Coordinates of C-alpha atoms and ligand atoms in Angstrom, one line a residue:
M1 CA -1.6 -11.6 18.8
K2 CA -2.7 -14.5 16.8
Y3 CA -3.5 -14.2 12.8
I4 CA -6.1 -16.2 11.0
S5 CA -6.7 -16.8 7.5
T6 CA -9.8 -15.3 5.6
R7 CA -10.8 -18.9 4.3
G8 CA -10.5 -20.4 7.5
Q9 CA -8.5 -23.3 6.7
A10 CA -4.9 -22.4 7.0
P11 CA -3.0 -22.7 10.2
V12 CA -3.0 -19.9 13.0
L13 CA 0.2 -17.9 13.1
N14 CA 2.0 -15.5 15.2
F15 CA 3.2 -12.1 13.9
E16 CA 6.8 -13.4 13.2
E17 CA 5.3 -16.3 11.1
V18 CA 2.9 -14.0 9.1
L19 CA 5.7 -11.5 8.3
L20 CA 7.3 -14.4 6.3
A21 CA 4.2 -16.2 5.3
G22 CA 2.7 -14.1 2.5
L23 CA -0.3 -15.8 1.2
A24 CA -2.1 -18.2 3.6
S25 CA -1.9 -22.0 2.5
D26 CA -5.6 -22.1 1.8
G27 CA -5.4 -19.2 -0.6
G28 CA -6.7 -16.5 2.0
L29 CA -5.0 -13.6 3.5
Y30 CA -4.0 -13.4 7.0
V31 CA -5.6 -10.7 9.4
P32 CA -5.6 -10.5 13.4
E33 CA -8.0 -12.8 15.4
S34 CA -8.9 -9.7 17.1
L35 CA -8.2 -5.8 17.3
P36 CA -7.2 -3.8 20.0
H37 CA -9.8 -1.1 21.0
Y38 CA -9.0 2.3 22.4
S39 CA -11.5 4.7 24.0
K40 CA -11.5 8.5 23.0
A41 CA -9.9 9.0 26.4
E42 CA -7.0 6.6 25.5
I43 CA -6.6 7.9 22.0
N44 CA -6.6 11.5 23.4
E45 CA -3.6 10.8 25.5
W46 CA -1.7 10.2 22.3
Q47 CA -2.0 13.8 21.3
G48 CA 1.4 15.4 20.9
L49 CA 3.3 12.3 20.4
S50 CA 6.0 12.2 17.5
Y51 CA 5.0 9.9 14.6
A52 CA 7.4 7.4 15.4
D53 CA 6.2 7.5 19.0
L54 CA 2.6 6.9 18.2
A55 CA 3.6 4.4 15.6
F56 CA 5.2 2.5 18.3
R57 CA 1.9 2.5 20.4
I58 CA -0.3 1.5 17.5
I59 CA 2.1 -1.3 16.2
Q60 CA 3.4 -2.7 19.4
P61 CA 0.2 -4.9 20.3
F62 CA 0.1 -6.6 16.7
V63 CA 3.8 -7.5 17.1
S64 CA 3.3 -8.4 20.6
D65 CA 5.9 -11.0 22.0
S66 CA 7.3 -11.8 18.6
I67 CA 9.9 -8.7 19.3
P68 CA 10.9 -7.3 22.5
A69 CA 9.3 -3.8 23.0
K70 CA 13.0 -2.1 23.1
D71 CA 14.0 -3.6 19.9
L72 CA 10.7 -2.7 17.9
K73 CA 11.0 0.7 19.3
S74 CA 14.2 1.4 17.5
I75 CA 13.3 -0.7 14.6
I76 CA 10.3 1.9 14.2
D77 CA 12.5 4.9 15.1
E78 CA 15.0 4.1 12.2
S79 CA 12.1 3.3 9.8
Y80 CA 11.0 7.1 10.0
A81 CA 14.1 8.7 10.7
G82 CA 14.9 8.8 7.1
F83 CA 11.6 10.9 5.9
R84 CA 12.4 14.4 4.7
H85 CA 9.9 16.3 6.8
P86 CA 10.1 16.6 10.6
A87 CA 6.4 15.7 10.8
V88 CA 6.9 12.4 8.7
A89 CA 3.1 12.9 7.6
P90 CA 2.4 16.6 7.3
L91 CA -1.2 18.0 6.6
T92 CA -1.6 20.8 4.3
Q93 CA -4.9 22.7 4.1
L94 CA -6.5 22.8 0.5
D95 CA -9.7 24.7 1.5
H96 CA -12.0 25.3 4.4
N97 CA -12.1 22.0 6.4
E98 CA -10.2 20.3 3.5
W99 CA -6.8 18.7 3.7
I100 CA -4.3 16.5 2.2
L101 CA -2.0 14.3 4.1
E102 CA 1.4 14.2 2.5
L103 CA 2.5 10.8 2.5
Y104 CA 5.5 11.2 0.1
H105 CA 8.2 12.6 2.0
G106 CA 9.8 9.2 2.4
P107 CA 12.9 7.9 0.4
T108 CA 10.9 7.2 -2.7
L109 CA 8.4 9.8 -2.6
A110 CA 5.4 7.6 -2.3
F111 CA 3.4 6.4 0.6
K112 CA 4.5 2.9 0.2
D113 CA 7.6 3.8 2.1
F114 CA 5.7 4.0 5.3
A115 CA 5.2 0.3 5.3
L116 CA 8.2 -0.9 3.4
Q117 CA 10.8 1.1 5.3
L118 CA 9.5 -0.9 8.4
L119 CA 9.0 -4.1 6.7
G120 CA 12.5 -4.4 5.6
R121 CA 13.9 -3.9 8.7
L122 CA 11.4 -6.2 10.5
L123 CA 12.5 -9.0 8.1
D124 CA 16.1 -8.4 8.6
Y125 CA 15.7 -8.6 12.6
I126 CA 13.6 -11.8 12.6
L127 CA 15.7 -13.5 9.8
Q128 CA 18.8 -12.7 11.9
R129 CA 17.5 -14.2 14.7
R130 CA 16.4 -17.4 13.0
H131 CA 19.7 -17.6 11.0
Q132 CA 18.0 -17.5 7.9
H133 CA 18.2 -15.9 4.4
V134 CA 15.3 -15.4 2.1
S135 CA 14.7 -14.0 -1.4
I136 CA 11.7 -11.1 -1.7
L137 CA 10.3 -11.5 -5.1
G138 CA 7.9 -9.0 -6.5
A139 CA 6.5 -7.4 -9.6
T140 CA 5.8 -3.6 -9.8
S141 CA 4.2 -1.0 -12.1
G142 CA 6.5 1.6 -10.2
D143 CA 6.0 2.6 -6.8
T144 CA 6.1 -0.8 -4.9
G145 CA 9.5 -2.0 -6.5
S146 CA 11.4 1.1 -5.4
A147 CA 10.0 1.5 -2.1
A148 CA 10.7 -2.3 -1.6
I149 CA 14.4 -1.8 -2.7
E150 CA 14.7 1.3 -0.5
G151 CA 13.3 -0.7 2.3
C152 CA 15.7 -3.7 2.0
R153 CA 18.7 -2.6 0.5
R154 CA 20.6 -2.6 3.7
C155 CA 19.0 -6.1 4.8
E156 CA 21.8 -8.5 5.1
N157 CA 19.7 -11.5 5.2
V158 CA 17.5 -10.7 2.2
D159 CA 18.1 -10.8 -1.6
I160 CA 15.6 -9.0 -3.6
Y161 CA 14.2 -9.4 -7.1
I162 CA 11.9 -6.7 -8.7
L163 CA 10.3 -7.4 -12.0
H164 CA 9.1 -4.3 -13.9
P165 CA 7.8 -4.2 -17.3
H166 CA 10.5 -3.0 -19.7
N167 CA 10.1 0.4 -21.3
R168 CA 6.7 0.7 -19.4
V169 CA 7.5 2.6 -16.0
S170 CA 8.3 6.3 -16.0
D171 CA 12.0 7.3 -16.1
V172 CA 11.8 8.6 -12.5
Q173 CA 10.3 5.3 -11.4
R174 CA 12.7 3.0 -13.1
K175 CA 15.9 5.2 -12.0
Q176 CA 14.5 5.0 -8.5
M177 CA 14.8 1.2 -8.7
T178 CA 17.9 0.7 -10.9
T179 CA 20.4 3.3 -9.6
V180 CA 20.3 1.8 -5.9
N181 CA 23.7 0.1 -5.5
G182 CA 23.8 -3.3 -3.3
E183 CA 25.0 -6.7 -4.1
N184 CA 21.8 -8.2 -3.0
I185 CA 19.4 -5.8 -5.2
H186 CA 18.4 -7.2 -8.7
N187 CA 16.0 -5.6 -11.2
L188 CA 14.7 -7.7 -14.0
A189 CA 13.1 -5.7 -16.9
V190 CA 10.7 -8.3 -18.3
E191 CA 9.8 -7.8 -22.1
G192 CA 6.0 -7.8 -21.3
N193 CA 3.7 -5.8 -19.3
F194 CA 2.7 -5.4 -15.7
D195 CA 0.3 -8.4 -15.7
D196 CA 2.9 -10.6 -17.3
C197 CA 5.3 -9.7 -14.5
Q198 CA 2.8 -10.7 -12.0
S199 CA 1.7 -13.9 -13.6
I200 CA 5.6 -14.8 -13.6
V201 CA 6.0 -13.8 -9.9
K202 CA 2.7 -16.1 -9.1
A203 CA 4.2 -18.8 -11.1
C204 CA 7.4 -18.7 -9.2
F205 CA 5.6 -18.6 -5.8
N206 CA 3.4 -21.5 -6.6
D207 CA 6.2 -23.8 -7.4
Q208 CA 9.5 -22.9 -5.6
S209 CA 11.4 -25.8 -6.7
F210 CA 13.7 -24.0 -9.0
L211 CA 15.5 -22.5 -6.0
Q212 CA 16.4 -26.1 -4.9
G213 CA 15.6 -25.5 -1.4
K214 CA 18.4 -22.8 -1.1
H215 CA 16.1 -19.7 -0.2
S216 CA 12.3 -19.4 0.5
L217 CA 10.5 -16.5 -1.2
V218 CA 8.8 -13.8 0.8
A219 CA 6.2 -11.4 -0.8
V220 CA 6.3 -7.5 -0.3
N221 CA 3.1 -6.6 -1.9
S222 CA 0.2 -5.7 0.1
I223 CA -1.2 -9.2 0.8
N224 CA 1.7 -8.9 3.4
W225 CA -0.1 -8.4 6.7
A226 CA 2.8 -6.0 8.1
R227 CA 2.4 -3.5 5.2
I228 CA -1.4 -2.8 6.3
M229 CA -0.5 -2.7 10.0
A230 CA 2.2 0.3 9.3
Q231 CA -0.4 2.1 7.6
I232 CA -3.0 2.3 10.3
V233 CA -0.8 4.7 12.1
Y234 CA -1.2 7.8 9.8
Y235 CA -5.0 7.7 10.3
F236 CA -4.8 8.3 14.0
Y237 CA -1.9 10.7 13.5
A238 CA -3.8 13.0 11.0
A239 CA -7.1 12.5 13.2
L240 CA -5.1 13.8 16.2
A241 CA -3.6 16.6 14.3
V242 CA -7.1 18.0 13.4
G243 CA -8.7 17.8 17.0
G244 CA -9.7 14.1 16.9
P245 CA -10.7 12.0 18.6
S246 CA -13.3 14.5 20.2
K247 CA -14.0 15.6 16.7
K248 CA -14.9 13.1 13.7
V249 CA -12.8 13.3 10.6
S250 CA -13.5 11.8 7.1
F251 CA -11.0 10.3 4.8
S252 CA -10.9 9.9 1.0
V253 CA -8.3 7.4 -0.1
P254 CA -7.0 6.7 -3.8
T255 CA -7.4 3.0 -4.2
G256 CA -5.8 0.3 -6.1
N257 CA -5.4 -3.0 -4.0
F258 CA -7.7 -1.6 -1.2
G259 CA -4.8 -1.9 1.1
D260 CA -4.5 1.9 2.2
I261 CA -8.0 2.1 2.8
F262 CA -8.5 -1.0 4.4
A263 CA -5.9 0.3 7.2
G264 CA -8.3 3.2 7.6
Y265 CA -11.2 1.0 8.2
L266 CA -9.1 -0.9 10.8
A267 CA -8.5 2.3 12.5
K268 CA -12.1 2.8 12.6
Q269 CA -12.7 -0.6 14.1
M270 CA -10.0 0.2 16.7
G271 CA -12.0 3.2 17.9
L272 CA -11.0 6.2 15.8
P273 CA -14.0 8.3 15.3
I274 CA -14.4 8.3 11.4
E275 CA -17.3 9.6 9.8
Q276 CA -16.7 8.8 6.2
L277 CA -14.0 6.5 4.4
V278 CA -14.3 7.5 0.8
I279 CA -13.0 4.7 -1.9
A280 CA -11.6 6.8 -4.7
T281 CA -10.7 4.8 -8.0
N282 CA -9.6 5.5 -11.5
K283 CA -11.4 4.0 -14.6
N284 CA -10.5 0.5 -13.1
D285 CA -13.5 1.0 -11.0
I286 CA -14.4 -2.7 -9.6
L287 CA -14.6 -1.1 -6.1
H288 CA -16.8 1.7 -7.1
R289 CA -19.0 -0.6 -9.0
C290 CA -19.4 -2.9 -6.1
I291 CA -20.1 -0.1 -3.6
S292 CA -22.6 1.7 -5.9
N293 CA -24.2 -1.2 -7.8
N294 CA -23.2 -4.5 -6.1
D295 CA -21.3 -5.3 -9.4
Y296 CA -18.3 -7.0 -8.2
S297 CA -17.0 -8.5 -11.6
K298 CA -13.8 -8.3 -13.5
K299 CA -13.6 -5.9 -16.3
Q300 CA -10.9 -5.4 -18.7
L301 CA -7.9 -3.4 -17.4
D302 CA -7.4 0.3 -18.7
H303 CA -4.1 2.0 -18.6
T304 CA -4.6 5.4 -17.2
L305 CA -2.5 8.5 -15.8
S306 CA -2.9 6.9 -12.4
P307 CA -0.9 3.5 -13.0
S308 CA -0.6 2.8 -9.6
M309 CA -4.1 2.2 -9.2
D310 CA -4.5 0.3 -12.4
I311 CA -5.8 -3.1 -11.3
M312 CA -8.8 -5.3 -12.4
V313 CA -9.1 -6.8 -8.7
S314 CA -8.4 -5.6 -5.4
S315 CA -6.8 -8.3 -3.6
N316 CA -7.2 -6.8 -0.1
F317 CA -11.1 -6.5 -0.3
E318 CA -11.0 -10.1 0.7
R319 CA -9.7 -8.9 4.2
L320 CA -12.9 -6.7 4.3
L321 CA -15.2 -9.3 3.0
F322 CA -14.2 -11.6 5.5
D323 CA -15.5 -9.2 8.1
L324 CA -18.7 -8.5 6.4
Y325 CA -19.4 -12.1 5.9
D326 CA -19.0 -12.4 9.9
R327 CA -15.5 -13.7 9.7
D328 CA -17.1 -16.9 7.9
G329 CA -14.2 -18.4 5.9
A330 CA -16.2 -20.9 4.1
A331 CA -18.4 -18.0 2.7
V332 CA -15.5 -16.0 1.6
S333 CA -14.3 -19.1 -0.1
A334 CA -17.6 -19.7 -1.8
L335 CA -17.7 -16.1 -3.1
L336 CA -14.2 -16.0 -4.5
D337 CA -13.9 -19.5 -6.0
N338 CA -16.6 -18.2 -8.2
F339 CA -14.8 -15.1 -8.9
N340 CA -13.7 -16.0 -12.5
E341 CA -17.1 -17.0 -13.7
G342 CA -18.6 -13.8 -14.9
A343 CA -21.0 -11.6 -12.8
V344 CA -20.4 -11.9 -9.1
S345 CA -22.4 -9.9 -6.6
L346 CA -22.4 -9.8 -2.7
D347 CA -25.2 -11.2 -0.6
D348 CA -27.6 -8.4 -0.1
R349 CA -27.0 -7.9 3.8
V350 CA -23.3 -7.9 3.2
W351 CA -23.4 -5.3 0.3
K352 CA -25.5 -2.9 2.8
R353 CA -22.8 -3.4 5.4
A354 CA -20.2 -2.3 2.9
R355 CA -22.2 0.6 1.9
E356 CA -22.5 1.6 5.6
N357 CA -18.7 1.6 6.0
F358 CA -17.8 3.0 2.5
D359 CA -18.6 5.9 -0.1
S360 CA -17.0 5.7 -3.4
S361 CA -16.4 7.3 -6.7
A362 CA -14.7 6.7 -10.1
V363 CA -12.7 9.7 -11.5
D364 CA -11.4 9.5 -15.3
D365 CA -8.2 10.8 -16.8
D366 CA -9.8 14.4 -18.0
Q367 CA -11.2 14.7 -14.4
T368 CA -8.0 13.8 -13.0
C369 CA -6.2 16.5 -15.0
E370 CA -8.9 19.3 -14.3
T371 CA -8.6 18.7 -10.6
I372 CA -4.7 18.8 -10.7
A373 CA -5.1 22.3 -12.5
E374 CA -7.8 23.5 -10.4
I375 CA -6.0 22.9 -7.1
F376 CA -2.9 24.4 -8.4
E377 CA -4.8 27.4 -9.7
A378 CA -6.5 27.8 -6.3
T379 CA -3.5 27.1 -3.9
E380 CA -0.4 26.9 -6.0
L381 CA 0.0 23.3 -4.6
L382 CA 1.0 20.8 -7.3
I383 CA -0.6 17.3 -6.6
D384 CA -0.1 14.0 -8.2
P385 CA -2.6 12.2 -10.4
H386 CA -3.6 9.7 -7.7
T387 CA -4.0 12.6 -5.0
A388 CA -6.2 14.3 -7.5
I389 CA -8.3 11.3 -7.9
G390 CA -8.7 11.4 -3.9
V391 CA -9.5 15.0 -3.8
R392 CA -12.2 14.9 -6.6
A393 CA -13.9 11.9 -4.9
A394 CA -13.9 13.6 -1.6
R395 CA -15.5 16.5 -2.8
Q396 CA -18.1 14.3 -4.6
C397 CA -19.0 12.2 -1.8
N398 CA -18.8 14.7 1.2
R399 CA -21.9 14.5 3.2
N400 CA -21.0 16.9 6.0
R401 CA -18.6 19.8 5.6
S402 CA -18.5 20.7 9.3
I403 CA -16.1 17.5 9.7
P404 CA -12.7 17.8 8.4
M405 CA -12.1 15.7 5.1
I406 CA -8.7 14.5 4.6
T407 CA -7.4 13.0 1.3
L408 CA -4.2 11.0 1.6
S409 CA -1.7 12.3 -0.8
T410 CA -0.1 9.1 -2.1
A411 CA 2.7 10.4 -4.2
H412 CA 5.1 13.3 -5.2
P413 CA 4.0 14.8 -8.5
V414 CA 7.5 14.4 -10.0
K415 CA 6.9 10.7 -10.1
F416 CA 3.9 11.2 -12.8
P417 CA 4.9 14.2 -15.2
E418 CA 2.6 12.9 -17.8
A419 CA -0.4 13.8 -15.9
V420 CA 0.8 17.1 -14.6
L421 CA 1.7 18.3 -18.0
K422 CA -1.7 17.1 -19.4
A423 CA -3.1 19.3 -16.7
G424 CA -1.3 22.4 -18.3
C425 CA 1.1 22.9 -15.0
E426 CA 5.0 23.0 -15.4
Q427 CA 7.1 19.8 -15.1
P428 CA 7.6 19.6 -11.3
T429 CA 11.4 19.3 -10.2
L430 CA 13.0 16.5 -8.3
P431 CA 13.6 17.2 -4.5
H432 CA 17.0 18.4 -3.5
H433 CA 18.1 15.2 -2.1
M434 CA 17.7 13.3 -5.5
A435 CA 18.3 16.1 -7.8
D436 CA 21.2 13.9 -9.3
L437 CA 19.2 11.1 -10.0
F438 CA 19.3 11.2 -13.8
E439 CA 23.0 11.0 -13.6
R440 CA 23.2 7.9 -11.5
E441 CA 24.3 4.9 -13.2
E442 CA 21.7 2.2 -13.7
R443 CA 22.0 -1.6 -13.3
Y444 CA 19.2 -3.8 -14.5
K445 CA 18.8 -7.0 -16.6
V446 CA 16.5 -7.2 -19.7
V447 CA 14.6 -10.8 -19.6
P448 CA 12.4 -12.5 -21.9
N449 CA 8.7 -12.9 -21.0
Q450 CA 9.0 -16.5 -19.5
V451 CA 8.9 -18.0 -16.3
A452 CA 12.0 -19.9 -16.9
E453 CA 14.0 -17.2 -17.9
V454 CA 13.2 -15.1 -14.9
Q455 CA 14.0 -18.1 -12.8
R456 CA 17.3 -18.6 -14.5
A457 CA 18.1 -15.0 -13.9
I458 CA 17.2 -15.7 -10.3
T459 CA 19.3 -18.7 -9.5
G460 CA 22.0 -17.6 -11.8
S461 CA 22.8 -14.4 -9.7
N462 CA 23.1 -16.6 -6.8
D463 CA 26.0 -18.6 -7.8
Ligands
PLP1 C1 0.0 1.7 -4.5 C2 -0.3 3.3 -4.8 C3 -2.0 3.5 -4.5 C4 -3.0 2.4 -4.3 O1 -2.7 1.8 -2.9 P1 -3.4 0.7 -2.5 O2 -2.9 0.2 -1.1 O3 -3.0 -0.6 -3.6 O4 -4.9 0.9 -2.4 C5 -2.3 4.8 -4.6 N1 -1.4 5.9 -5.1 C6 -0.1 5.6 -5.3 C7 0.7 6.7 -5.6 C8 0.4 4.4 -5.2 O5 1.7 4.1 -5.3

């Protein structure tokens, strides 16, 4: 499998190279040159496979000859063995023909474990073979950081540096990052907000001379193709569990960077019969404005009760635009080069195509809490605010109630107690295996909100 850039100018890479690459050299994102396609009969043969076995079938063609099949199989098996539910991604019924797919049974209780458990192991395998060591550098508003740390804690060839905004992540989220032991794990609490953390990370990637050639940096945010790839699997898994592929299914996806739902779009392109893909956003609604009004302009960031979806721009939307613009890298560049200059809209024909593929809805904080309360009242099931947004959007956008509607449940409610309490529900408790989280010792370093200070913290810890 070959990978090409959405801006058309960067070198073509194989899987191994794309895993280490992050952003393409032309500023674009890597996507597969072509996708495997499966008939209904072929998909039907996967009925009854365990999650890890299904993951191997779906992921193998994307990795192709970068990793021998036998080794890939054990990497995948190990990645999902640590999940605390035998089904890995169990479905729970909310109502007649309405379901949530529980993606929070991994080590950090959010769906990002699906990708990062695998990504850490893939990286370590490839780096071992290349006799190479890298530093992972990332900014987090909460969930990505802990999932990346858990995914890489045992990697011998990786140092990991995670920046979080000091005093601005929830206690559970911070403890999940700072109580993980390991010489290769470095938590930096930046005296600024999440945007500041992101800008610092960007500056470090743009000019890596501060590392003096010792290590190169690797990105673990969802611009990394391997994360998207891993997420394709659970769309197939859920569809098979409710009677697909002979029956169609619909999905509603709480969306921030458009990574998770883009994986659903790819599943559809690969042959999975999907009726609707619903983009569910909070007040940071650039994607909903784009789908409903062809308004793809930046707006100021709002802080909401669903912080993992607080974004101004959805970086993975570029991967979709590349398809919608008939894979014309120059057209994508032309559109996104203008992106900072006020109002942006898509070509009419491109916008129509986007609307053929996606429905959308934006849900505010009050509606989020209302939905948490409503679902608890009806089912005694406590859902987190991101999931609530997905459920609300699913109900608003559902066009055909004879088709199963599955909302991706992206996090355990214990990670977001503020929304749960506002909804009038009781504070959720930590799952058994992390009941002692608040007693564990924390390790992190507070650093001033300056690129040079962060760089010093990184190089200093290498000596
Ligand atoms: C990251 C995250 C999302 C958004 O996922 P994207 O791939 O950025 O769209 C939604 N919910 C939770 C809980 C998350 O951690």
